[in-house]
Amino acid sequence: SQKIEQNSEALNIQEGKTATLTCNYTNYSPAYLQWYRQDPGRGPVFLLLIRENEKEKRKERLKVTFDTTLKQSLFHITASQPADSATYLCALVRNSGYALNFGKGTSLLVTP
Amino acid sequence: SAVISQKPSRDICQRGTSLTIQCQVDSQVTMMFWYRQQPGQSLTLIATANQGSEATYESGFVIDKFPISRPNLTFSTLTVSNMSPEDSSIYLCSVERPARETHGYTFGSGTRLTVV
């Protein structure tokens, strides 16, 4: 079955440090992978999409890598801020259809 | 860019009753997706709603329990029928945005349902 696994433990880091979140997947052959942010009581918000032929993608303080051999994506937030505290979700399009499957998410807490 | 208006934002319902959740998109979309997010869990796809055809349900979800309507390309409803406390969850609708590369999928703000 298709699986998306993210760090199950919450990640606590100090403001200004780099947060690194991991996403591993099995039984997918994705053309691209997406990352979303979810705040409590809100729907997920799209952050970045990285294609299978892209090793790395950046957007402001965000950086995503995608290794289709390892079946893994890493999501980095540099110079983290308390406002970055949220749950971050890794998502892949299902092999059947167009809907997204999500990992369980990693909760990030950035403390001053 | 697609914006989704979802309502109600929250509701507390008696067991055995039904609740209908509405999602209105500000542009025409082919497919709309309905998800459930149980407390502390990630999103689980309930069904895919296409205009003009029956919704496609995922394993574990049935039409009698979660009937879906898709009367046009900008609107859909999900009904949670004959509710029990196990149905207490956040329900979300979603669409894929045309500029997927830069905008991904858009989600409604969610409906927090509590069944008592």
PDB file of N, CA and C in Angstrom, chain B residues 21 30 50 59 68 74 91:
ATOM      1  N   ILE B  21     -22.438  20.053   4.739  1.00  0.00           N
ATOM      2  CA  ILE B  21     -21.335  21.006   4.643  1.00  0.00           C
ATOM      3  C   ILE B  21     -21.264  21.497   3.203  1.00  0.00           C
ATOM      4  N   THR B  30     -12.917  21.063 -12.194  1.00  0.00           N
ATOM      5  CA  THR B  30     -13.464  19.777 -12.605  1.00  0.00           C
ATOM      6  C   THR B  30     -13.723  18.881 -11.399  1.00  0.00           C
ATOM      7  N   ASN B  50     -17.041  14.803  -9.000  1.00  0.00           N
ATOM      8  CA  ASN B  50     -17.014  15.370 -10.348  1.00  0.00           C
ATOM      9  C   ASN B  50     -18.404  15.875 -10.700  1.00  0.00           C
ATOM     10  N   SER B  59     -12.204   3.536   0.082  1.00  0.00           N
ATOM     11  CA  SER B  59     -12.511   2.392   0.931  1.00  0.00           C
ATOM     12  C   SER B  59     -12.816   2.863   2.346  1.00  0.00           C
ATOM     13  N   ILE B  68     -22.843  13.014  -1.388  1.00  0.00           N
ATOM     14  CA  ILE B  68     -22.187  14.207  -1.945  1.00  0.00           C
ATOM     15  C   ILE B  68     -22.996  14.693  -3.130  1.00  0.00           C
ATOM     16  N   THR B  74     -18.728  24.896  -9.540  1.00  0.00           N
ATOM     17  CA  THR B  74     -18.194  25.744  -8.475  1.00  0.00           C
ATOM     18  C   THR B  74     -18.710  25.380  -7.085  1.00  0.00           C
ATOM     19  N   TYR B  91     -13.855  18.332   8.712  1.00  0.00           N
ATOM     20  CA  TYR B  91     -14.114  17.957   7.320  1.00  0.00           C
ATOM     21  C   TYR B  91     -13.656  19.109   6.421  1.00  0.00           C
TER      22      TYR B  91
END
